Amino acid sequence: MTIDMMMVPFAVPAACGFVVDGILLVATHGSLNPIMQELSTRNLALFPSIVPLKKLLQTLATLDAILCPEWDYRYFSFNSHGSSTEQMASMRNGQGDSFFALFNPSGCFLKGFGHESPMSPYRDSDPEPWPALFDELPDCFTDCLTEPAFDIEASTFCIWNRYANLGWQLSPKLQFPEGVDPDGSADLLYMLDGNPEKYIEYAIACYEKNIDSIAVEQIYNHQPLNDRLIQQLNADNSMEALVDEIVEIGYPIA
């Protein structure tokens, strides 16, 4: 089944909203997001565990690589060969917002930056992270605080999960300011609930393409990639053109 891009309004004013499958959506900064997000740093129980999260981020990077050959215009990327023990995922929306995830033998570190959120380090003339944002970060992740690629100074949220733990954590000393989404995590992480419909809505709006929902679901299920699956999503792309990037992402190839 193919979802036509006309099913989802694209260029709508920031104040406009509409309903898709019973969820009220608004257009904010050119992207479509539910105004009420459940998955956020204030509801960590909804996050996928470490291995499913890694597979999901590989999925998102693979879909973006298929739909958008130009790397600079993609939101999602994944490098499974950052080092012999580490893998890194990222999201950059081109409007100043981002998140980064590092996977290592101990677990996963994830930080993000919502540039318009109340917890932005640039809320004052002397920029600094929100108080206690990184307090009690486990030693196995402290190297992330000096990793240039993560741009730690530009952070509004930080969570982590160790294989030895029972789930996701954030600094126990962190106090959120008032607001529906004070750190921007709900707005930036909403696709991490694993629902392929959310990716489809994003891709229709971002890439202005008709999207084959069955092909998207197959990639969400990590079906090995081949030319047929690629061209269901983008007839102008091919395995030959993508193979090096797919190997870097670590997504399975048929």
PDB file of C-alpha atoms in Angstrom:
ATOM      1  CA  MET A   1       0.000   0.000   0.000  1.00  0.00           C
ATOM      2  CA  THR A   2       1.294   3.461  -0.900  1.00  0.00           C
ATOM      3  CA  ILE A   3       0.386   6.509   1.156  1.00  0.00           C
ATOM      4  CA  ASP A   4       0.031   9.582  -1.019  1.00  0.00           C
ATOM      5  CA  MET A   5       1.708  12.710   0.290  1.00  0.00           C
ATOM      6  CA  MET A   6      -1.547  14.625  -0.213  1.00  0.00           C
ATOM      7  CA  MET A   7      -3.032  12.653   2.674  1.00  0.00           C
ATOM      8  CA  VAL A   8      -0.931  14.695   5.094  1.00  0.00           C
ATOM      9  CA  PRO A   9      -0.868  18.507   4.808  1.00  0.00           C
ATOM     10  CA  PHE A  10       2.689  19.715   4.272  1.00  0.00           C
ATOM     11  CA  ALA A  11       3.017  23.481   4.091  1.00  0.00           C
ATOM     12  CA  VAL A  12       0.708  24.610   6.879  1.00  0.00           C
ATOM     13  CA  PRO A  13       1.166  27.550   9.267  1.00  0.00           C
ATOM     14  CA  ALA A  14       2.816  26.835  12.614  1.00  0.00           C
ATOM     15  CA  ALA A  15      -0.443  27.460  14.437  1.00  0.00           C
ATOM     16  CA  CYS A  16      -2.457  25.068  12.269  1.00  0.00           C
ATOM     17  CA  GLY A  17      -3.401  21.619  13.460  1.00  0.00           C
ATOM     18  CA  PHE A  18      -5.190  18.590  12.125  1.00  0.00           C
ATOM     19  CA  VAL A  19      -6.052  15.081  13.213  1.00  0.00           C
ATOM     20  CA  VAL A  20      -4.446  11.875  11.907  1.00  0.00           C
ATOM     21  CA  ASP A  21      -5.673   8.607  13.377  1.00  0.00           C
ATOM     22  CA  GLY A  22      -7.156  10.424  16.322  1.00  0.00           C
ATOM     23  CA  ILE A  23      -3.942  12.308  17.196  1.00  0.00           C
ATOM     24  CA  LEU A  24      -3.887  16.090  17.003  1.00  0.00           C
ATOM     25  CA  LEU A  25      -0.842  17.190  15.018  1.00  0.00           C
ATOM     26  CA  VAL A  26       0.701  20.590  14.550  1.00  0.00           C
ATOM     27  CA  ALA A  27       3.319  21.871  12.150  1.00  0.00           C
ATOM     28  CA  THR A  28       6.259  23.255  14.117  1.00  0.00           C
ATOM     29  CA  HIS A  29       9.292  24.582  12.257  1.00  0.00           C
ATOM     30  CA  GLY A  30       8.251  22.687   9.149  1.00  0.00           C
ATOM     31  CA  SER A  31       7.807  19.285  10.796  1.00  0.00           C
ATOM     32  CA  LEU A  32       4.702  17.483  11.939  1.00  0.00           C
ATOM     33  CA  ASN A  33       4.545  16.509  15.578  1.00  0.00           C
ATOM     34  CA  PRO A  34       1.812  15.495  18.001  1.00  0.00           C
ATOM     35  CA  ILE A  35       1.347  18.294  20.508  1.00  0.00           C
ATOM     36  CA  MET A  36       0.994  15.750  23.279  1.00  0.00           C
ATOM     37  CA  GLN A  37       3.939  13.360  23.341  1.00  0.00           C
ATOM     38  CA  GLU A  38       4.083  10.457  25.717  1.00  0.00           C
ATOM     39  CA  LEU A  39       7.657   9.319  25.088  1.00  0.00           C
ATOM     40  CA  SER A  40      10.053  11.791  26.697  1.00  0.00           C
ATOM     41  CA  THR A  41      12.701  12.031  29.385  1.00  0.00           C
ATOM     42  CA  ARG A  42       9.857  12.456  31.873  1.00  0.00           C
ATOM     43  CA  ASN A  43       8.378   9.109  30.860  1.00  0.00           C
ATOM     44  CA  LEU A  44      11.414   6.854  30.517  1.00  0.00           C
ATOM     45  CA  ALA A  45       9.424   3.637  30.917  1.00  0.00           C
ATOM     46  CA  LEU A  46       8.205   4.038  27.323  1.00  0.00           C
ATOM     47  CA  PHE A  47      11.707   3.979  25.811  1.00  0.00           C
ATOM     48  CA  PRO A  48      12.814   0.805  24.032  1.00  0.00           C
ATOM     49  CA  SER A  49      15.607  -1.134  25.680  1.00  0.00           C
ATOM     50  CA  ILE A  50      19.160  -0.856  24.364  1.00  0.00           C
ATOM     51  CA  VAL A  51      19.222  -3.460  21.584  1.00  0.00           C
ATOM     52  CA  PRO A  52      15.784  -2.585  20.134  1.00  0.00           C
ATOM     53  CA  LEU A  53      16.744   1.108  20.221  1.00  0.00           C
ATOM     54  CA  LYS A  54      19.923   0.432  18.273  1.00  0.00           C
ATOM     55  CA  LYS A  55      17.999  -1.552  15.638  1.00  0.00           C
ATOM     56  CA  LEU A  56      15.403   1.209  15.386  1.00  0.00           C
ATOM     57  CA  LEU A  57      18.045   3.892  14.862  1.00  0.00           C
ATOM     58  CA  GLN A  58      19.653   1.726  12.165  1.00  0.00           C
ATOM     59  CA  THR A  59      16.217   1.433  10.565  1.00  0.00           C
ATOM     60  CA  LEU A  60      15.674   5.200  10.550  1.00  0.00           C
ATOM     61  CA  ALA A  61      19.133   5.836   9.080  1.00  0.00           C
ATOM     62  CA  THR A  62      18.554   3.201   6.384  1.00  0.00           C
ATOM     63  CA  LEU A  63      15.194   4.648   5.383  1.00  0.00           C
ATOM     64  CA  ASP A  64      16.646   8.152   5.155  1.00  0.00           C
ATOM     65  CA  ALA A  65      19.554   6.852   3.052  1.00  0.00           C
ATOM     66  CA  ILE A  66      17.115   5.235   0.619  1.00  0.00           C
ATOM     67  CA  LEU A  67      14.778   8.205   0.347  1.00  0.00           C
ATOM     68  CA  CYS A  68      17.401  10.962   0.356  1.00  0.00           C
ATOM     69  CA  PRO A  69      20.688  10.219  -1.461  1.00  0.00           C
ATOM     70  CA  GLU A  70      22.135  13.581  -0.344  1.00  0.00           C
ATOM     71  CA  TRP A  71      23.592  12.941   3.127  1.00  0.00           C
ATOM     72  CA  ASP A  72      23.489  16.611   4.139  1.00  0.00           C
ATOM     73  CA  TYR A  73      19.693  16.694   3.856  1.00  0.00           C
ATOM     74  CA  ARG A  74      18.976  13.616   5.971  1.00  0.00           C
ATOM     75  CA  TYR A  75      17.766  13.686   9.545  1.00  0.00           C
ATOM     76  CA  PHE A  76      19.072  10.303  10.701  1.00  0.00           C
ATOM     77  CA  SER A  77      22.511   8.700  10.478  1.00  0.00           C
ATOM     78  CA  PHE A  78      24.184   5.685  12.055  1.00  0.00           C
ATOM     79  CA  ASN A  79      27.847   4.658  12.152  1.00  0.00           C
ATOM     80  CA  SER A  80      28.323   1.072  13.251  1.00  0.00           C
ATOM     81  CA  HIS A  81      32.095   1.263  12.745  1.00  0.00           C
ATOM     82  CA  GLY A  82      32.998   4.288  14.861  1.00  0.00           C
ATOM     83  CA  SER A  83      35.484   2.085  16.701  1.00  0.00           C
ATOM     84  CA  SER A  84      35.890  -1.590  17.498  1.00  0.00           C
ATOM     85  CA  THR A  85      33.621  -1.202  20.535  1.00  0.00           C
ATOM     86  CA  GLU A  86      31.377   1.800  19.846  1.00  0.00           C
ATOM     87  CA  GLN A  87      28.533   2.704  17.513  1.00  0.00           C
ATOM     88  CA  MET A  88      26.932   6.120  17.141  1.00  0.00           C
ATOM     89  CA  ALA A  89      23.548   7.348  15.927  1.00  0.00           C
ATOM     90  CA  SER A  90      22.446  10.910  15.347  1.00  0.00           C
ATOM     91  CA  MET A  91      19.492  13.045  14.316  1.00  0.00           C
ATOM     92  CA  ARG A  92      19.826  16.595  13.010  1.00  0.00           C
ATOM     93  CA  ASN A  93      16.737  18.359  11.750  1.00  0.00           C
ATOM     94  CA  GLY A  94      18.505  21.241  10.018  1.00  0.00           C
ATOM     95  CA  GLN A  95      16.862  23.788  12.320  1.00  0.00           C
ATOM     96  CA  GLY A  96      19.335  23.589  15.189  1.00  0.00           C
ATOM     97  CA  ASP A  97      17.864  20.586  17.019  1.00  0.00           C
ATOM     98  CA  SER A  98      19.654  17.260  17.380  1.00  0.00           C
ATOM     99  CA  PHE A  99      20.225  14.129  19.389  1.00  0.00           C
ATOM    100  CA  PHE A 100      23.130  11.687  19.578  1.00  0.00           C
ATOM    101  CA  ALA A 101      23.270   8.144  20.914  1.00  0.00           C
ATOM    102  CA  LEU A 102      26.424   6.192  21.727  1.00  0.00           C
ATOM    103  CA  PHE A 103      26.337   2.416  22.122  1.00  0.00           C
ATOM    104  CA  ASN A 104      29.266   0.746  23.873  1.00  0.00           C
ATOM    105  CA  PRO A 105      29.791  -2.533  25.759  1.00  0.00           C
ATOM    106  CA  SER A 106      28.257  -0.983  28.899  1.00  0.00           C
ATOM    107  CA  GLY A 107      25.035   0.269  27.317  1.00  0.00           C
ATOM    108  CA  CYS A 108      23.739   3.448  25.694  1.00  0.00           C
ATOM    109  CA  PHE A 109      24.238   7.179  26.296  1.00  0.00           C
ATOM    110  CA  LEU A 110      21.779   9.586  24.655  1.00  0.00           C
ATOM    111  CA  LYS A 111      21.824  13.385  24.694  1.00  0.00           C
ATOM    112  CA  GLY A 112      19.868  15.942  22.768  1.00  0.00           C
ATOM    113  CA  PHE A 113      19.379  19.628  22.158  1.00  0.00           C
ATOM    114  CA  GLY A 114      16.076  21.411  21.632  1.00  0.00           C
ATOM    115  CA  HIS A 115      17.233  24.882  20.713  1.00  0.00           C
ATOM    116  CA  GLU A 116      13.962  26.597  21.676  1.00  0.00           C
ATOM    117  CA  SER A 117      13.338  24.641  24.871  1.00  0.00           C
ATOM    118  CA  PRO A 118      13.341  26.400  28.270  1.00  0.00           C
ATOM    119  CA  MET A 119      16.349  24.283  29.290  1.00  0.00           C
ATOM    120  CA  SER A 120      18.550  25.558  26.466  1.00  0.00           C
ATOM    121  CA  PRO A 121      22.045  26.527  27.668  1.00  0.00           C
ATOM    122  CA  TYR A 122      21.606  29.709  25.633  1.00  0.00           C
ATOM    123  CA  ARG A 123      18.740  30.935  27.818  1.00  0.00           C
ATOM    124  CA  ASP A 124      21.247  33.312  29.473  1.00  0.00           C
ATOM    125  CA  SER A 125      23.996  35.537  28.163  1.00  0.00           C
ATOM    126  CA  ASP A 126      26.550  33.193  29.770  1.00  0.00           C
ATOM    127  CA  PRO A 127      25.651  29.798  28.243  1.00  0.00           C
ATOM    128  CA  GLU A 128      25.912  26.743  30.468  1.00  0.00           C
ATOM    129  CA  PRO A 129      24.068  23.412  30.721  1.00  0.00           C
ATOM    130  CA  TRP A 130      20.956  23.175  32.848  1.00  0.00           C
ATOM    131  CA  PRO A 131      21.918  22.524  36.504  1.00  0.00           C
ATOM    132  CA  ALA A 132      22.616  18.854  37.313  1.00  0.00           C
ATOM    133  CA  LEU A 133      21.937  17.727  33.724  1.00  0.00           C
ATOM    134  CA  PHE A 134      24.987  15.435  33.695  1.00  0.00           C
ATOM    135  CA  ASP A 135      25.280  14.751  37.421  1.00  0.00           C
ATOM    136  CA  GLU A 136      25.917  11.109  38.372  1.00  0.00           C
ATOM    137  CA  LEU A 137      26.588  10.066  34.803  1.00  0.00           C
ATOM    138  CA  PRO A 138      28.212   6.604  35.073  1.00  0.00           C
ATOM    139  CA  ASP A 139      31.953   6.403  34.468  1.00  0.00           C
ATOM    140  CA  CYS A 140      31.392   4.202  31.414  1.00  0.00           C
ATOM    141  CA  PHE A 141      29.833   7.194  29.628  1.00  0.00           C
ATOM    142  CA  THR A 142      31.892  10.148  30.891  1.00  0.00           C
ATOM    143  CA  ASP A 143      34.069  10.155  27.752  1.00  0.00           C
ATOM    144  CA  CYS A 144      30.955  11.309  25.903  1.00  0.00           C
ATOM    145  CA  LEU A 145      31.184  14.634  27.715  1.00  0.00           C
ATOM    146  CA  THR A 146      34.401  15.459  25.860  1.00  0.00           C
ATOM    147  CA  GLU A 147      33.471  13.947  22.487  1.00  0.00           C
ATOM    148  CA  PRO A 148      33.514  16.832  19.960  1.00  0.00           C
ATOM    149  CA  ALA A 149      30.871  15.201  17.746  1.00  0.00           C
ATOM    150  CA  PHE A 150      28.323  15.361  20.566  1.00  0.00           C
ATOM    151  CA  ASP A 151      28.647  19.132  21.094  1.00  0.00           C
ATOM    152  CA  ILE A 152      27.947  18.650  24.800  1.00  0.00           C
ATOM    153  CA  GLU A 153      27.675  22.381  25.459  1.00  0.00           C
ATOM    154  CA  ALA A 154      24.532  22.356  23.309  1.00  0.00           C
ATOM    155  CA  SER A 155      22.433  19.978  25.426  1.00  0.00           C
ATOM    156  CA  THR A 156      18.978  20.112  26.962  1.00  0.00           C
ATOM    157  CA  PHE A 157      18.529  16.455  27.903  1.00  0.00           C
ATOM    158  CA  CYS A 158      20.666  13.440  28.748  1.00  0.00           C
ATOM    159  CA  ILE A 159      19.668   9.867  29.598  1.00  0.00           C
ATOM    160  CA  TRP A 160      21.501   6.574  29.792  1.00  0.00           C
ATOM    161  CA  ASN A 161      20.890   2.854  30.133  1.00  0.00           C
ATOM    162  CA  ARG A 162      23.379   0.208  31.209  1.00  0.00           C
ATOM    163  CA  TYR A 163      22.963  -3.479  30.470  1.00  0.00           C
ATOM    164  CA  ALA A 164      23.445  -4.056  34.197  1.00  0.00           C
ATOM    165  CA  ASN A 165      20.553  -1.708  35.023  1.00  0.00           C
ATOM    166  CA  LEU A 166      16.811  -2.151  34.950  1.00  0.00           C
ATOM    167  CA  GLY A 167      16.112   0.689  32.539  1.00  0.00           C
ATOM    168  CA  TRP A 168      16.738   4.240  31.417  1.00  0.00           C
ATOM    169  CA  GLN A 169      17.947   6.838  33.886  1.00  0.00           C
ATOM    170  CA  LEU A 170      18.663  10.532  34.123  1.00  0.00           C
ATOM    171  CA  SER A 171      20.340  12.616  36.775  1.00  0.00           C
ATOM    172  CA  PRO A 172      18.452  12.122  40.056  1.00  0.00           C
ATOM    173  CA  LYS A 173      19.281  15.728  40.937  1.00  0.00           C
ATOM    174  CA  LEU A 174      17.716  17.164  37.790  1.00  0.00           C
ATOM    175  CA  GLN A 175      14.746  19.482  38.294  1.00  0.00           C
ATOM    176  CA  PHE A 176      12.615  20.353  35.276  1.00  0.00           C
ATOM    177  CA  PRO A 177      11.187  23.835  34.811  1.00  0.00           C
ATOM    178  CA  GLU A 178       7.495  24.245  34.120  1.00  0.00           C
ATOM    179  CA  GLY A 179       6.179  23.400  30.676  1.00  0.00           C
ATOM    180  CA  VAL A 180       4.746  20.596  28.561  1.00  0.00           C
ATOM    181  CA  ASP A 181       8.137  19.673  27.072  1.00  0.00           C
ATOM    182  CA  PRO A 182      10.773  21.723  28.911  1.00  0.00           C
ATOM    183  CA  ASP A 183      13.825  19.936  27.498  1.00  0.00           C
ATOM    184  CA  GLY A 184      12.539  19.344  23.958  1.00  0.00           C
ATOM    185  CA  SER A 185      12.832  15.567  24.291  1.00  0.00           C
ATOM    186  CA  ALA A 186       9.206  14.805  23.433  1.00  0.00           C
ATOM    187  CA  ASP A 187       9.479  16.803  20.218  1.00  0.00           C
ATOM    188  CA  LEU A 188      12.788  15.244  19.153  1.00  0.00           C
ATOM    189  CA  LEU A 189      12.419  11.622  20.284  1.00  0.00           C
ATOM    190  CA  TYR A 190       8.840  10.882  19.280  1.00  0.00           C
ATOM    191  CA  MET A 191       9.851   8.439  16.524  1.00  0.00           C
ATOM    192  CA  LEU A 192      11.713   6.256  19.020  1.00  0.00           C
ATOM    193  CA  ASP A 193       8.512   4.512  20.055  1.00  0.00           C
ATOM    194  CA  GLY A 194       8.952   2.212  17.050  1.00  0.00           C
ATOM    195  CA  ASN A 195       5.727   3.136  15.254  1.00  0.00           C
ATOM    196  CA  PRO A 196       6.401   3.103  11.473  1.00  0.00           C
ATOM    197  CA  GLU A 197       3.423   5.389  10.826  1.00  0.00           C
ATOM    198  CA  LYS A 198       5.318   8.221  12.494  1.00  0.00           C
ATOM    199  CA  TYR A 199       8.254   7.770  10.126  1.00  0.00           C
ATOM    200  CA  ILE A 200       5.889   7.691   7.156  1.00  0.00           C
ATOM    201  CA  GLU A 201       4.272  10.971   8.219  1.00  0.00           C
ATOM    202  CA  TYR A 202       7.693  12.563   8.683  1.00  0.00           C
ATOM    203  CA  ALA A 203       9.012  11.300   5.323  1.00  0.00           C
ATOM    204  CA  ILE A 204       5.964  12.502   3.394  1.00  0.00           C
ATOM    205  CA  ALA A 205       6.351  15.968   4.886  1.00  0.00           C
ATOM    206  CA  CYS A 206      10.139  16.146   4.678  1.00  0.00           C
ATOM    207  CA  TYR A 207      10.890  14.509   1.332  1.00  0.00           C
ATOM    208  CA  GLU A 208       7.587  15.207  -0.465  1.00  0.00           C
ATOM    209  CA  LYS A 209       7.477  11.632  -1.738  1.00  0.00           C
ATOM    210  CA  ASN A 210       4.801   8.980  -1.893  1.00  0.00           C
ATOM    211  CA  ILE A 211       5.737   6.330   0.669  1.00  0.00           C
ATOM    212  CA  ASP A 212       5.163   2.574   0.411  1.00  0.00           C
ATOM    213  CA  SER A 213       4.041   1.714   3.930  1.00  0.00           C
ATOM    214  CA  ILE A 214       4.605  -2.040   3.480  1.00  0.00           C
ATOM    215  CA  ALA A 215       8.237  -1.450   2.486  1.00  0.00           C
ATOM    216  CA  VAL A 216       8.717   0.812   5.515  1.00  0.00           C
ATOM    217  CA  GLU A 217       7.294  -1.864   7.809  1.00  0.00           C
ATOM    218  CA  GLN A 218       9.615  -4.476   6.283  1.00  0.00           C
ATOM    219  CA  ILE A 219      12.626  -2.302   7.042  1.00  0.00           C
ATOM    220  CA  TYR A 220      11.309  -1.687  10.563  1.00  0.00           C
ATOM    221  CA  ASN A 221      11.344  -5.484  10.884  1.00  0.00           C
ATOM    222  CA  HIS A 222      14.971  -5.536   9.641  1.00  0.00           C
ATOM    223  CA  GLN A 223      14.176  -7.541   6.530  1.00  0.00           C
ATOM    224  CA  PRO A 224      17.496  -7.856   4.631  1.00  0.00           C
ATOM    225  CA  LEU A 225      17.845  -5.094   2.078  1.00  0.00           C
ATOM    226  CA  ASN A 226      17.869  -5.712  -1.671  1.00  0.00           C
ATOM    227  CA  ASP A 227      17.178  -3.737  -4.842  1.00  0.00           C
ATOM    228  CA  ARG A 228      13.489  -4.632  -4.871  1.00  0.00           C
ATOM    229  CA  LEU A 229      12.948  -3.244  -1.378  1.00  0.00           C
ATOM    230  CA  ILE A 230      15.000  -0.121  -2.089  1.00  0.00           C
ATOM    231  CA  GLN A 231      13.106   0.659  -5.280  1.00  0.00           C
ATOM    232  CA  GLN A 232       9.741   0.204  -3.632  1.00  0.00           C
ATOM    233  CA  LEU A 233      10.698   3.338  -1.718  1.00  0.00           C
ATOM    234  CA  ASN A 234      12.837   5.180  -4.261  1.00  0.00           C
ATOM    235  CA  ALA A 235      12.940   4.052  -7.880  1.00  0.00           C
ATOM    236  CA  ASP A 236      15.979   6.279  -8.462  1.00  0.00           C
ATOM    237  CA  ASN A 237      18.147   4.515  -5.878  1.00  0.00           C
ATOM    238  CA  SER A 238      19.842   1.112  -5.877  1.00  0.00           C
ATOM    239  CA  MET A 239      21.862  -1.297  -3.781  1.00  0.00           C
ATOM    240  CA  GLU A 240      24.922  -0.508  -5.881  1.00  0.00           C
ATOM    241  CA  ALA A 241      24.668   3.163  -4.950  1.00  0.00           C
ATOM    242  CA  LEU A 242      23.875   2.507  -1.295  1.00  0.00           C
ATOM    243  CA  VAL A 243      25.924  -0.526  -0.333  1.00  0.00           C
ATOM    244  CA  ASP A 244      28.807   1.330   1.347  1.00  0.00           C
ATOM    245  CA  GLU A 245      26.418   3.408   3.448  1.00  0.00           C
ATOM    246  CA  ILE A 246      24.294   0.410   4.416  1.00  0.00           C
ATOM    247  CA  VAL A 247      27.422  -1.436   5.550  1.00  0.00           C
ATOM    248  CA  GLU A 248      28.387   1.599   7.645  1.00  0.00           C
ATOM    249  CA  ILE A 249      24.905   1.674   9.183  1.00  0.00           C
ATOM    250  CA  GLY A 250      25.107  -2.045   9.925  1.00  0.00           C
ATOM    251  CA  TYR A 251      21.688  -2.847   8.465  1.00  0.00           C
ATOM    252  CA  PRO A 252      21.407  -6.432   7.093  1.00  0.00           C
ATOM    253  CA  ILE A 253      21.887  -6.943   3.349  1.00  0.00           C
ATOM    254  CA  ALA A 254      20.310  -9.806   1.412  1.00  0.00           C
TER     255      ALA A 254
END
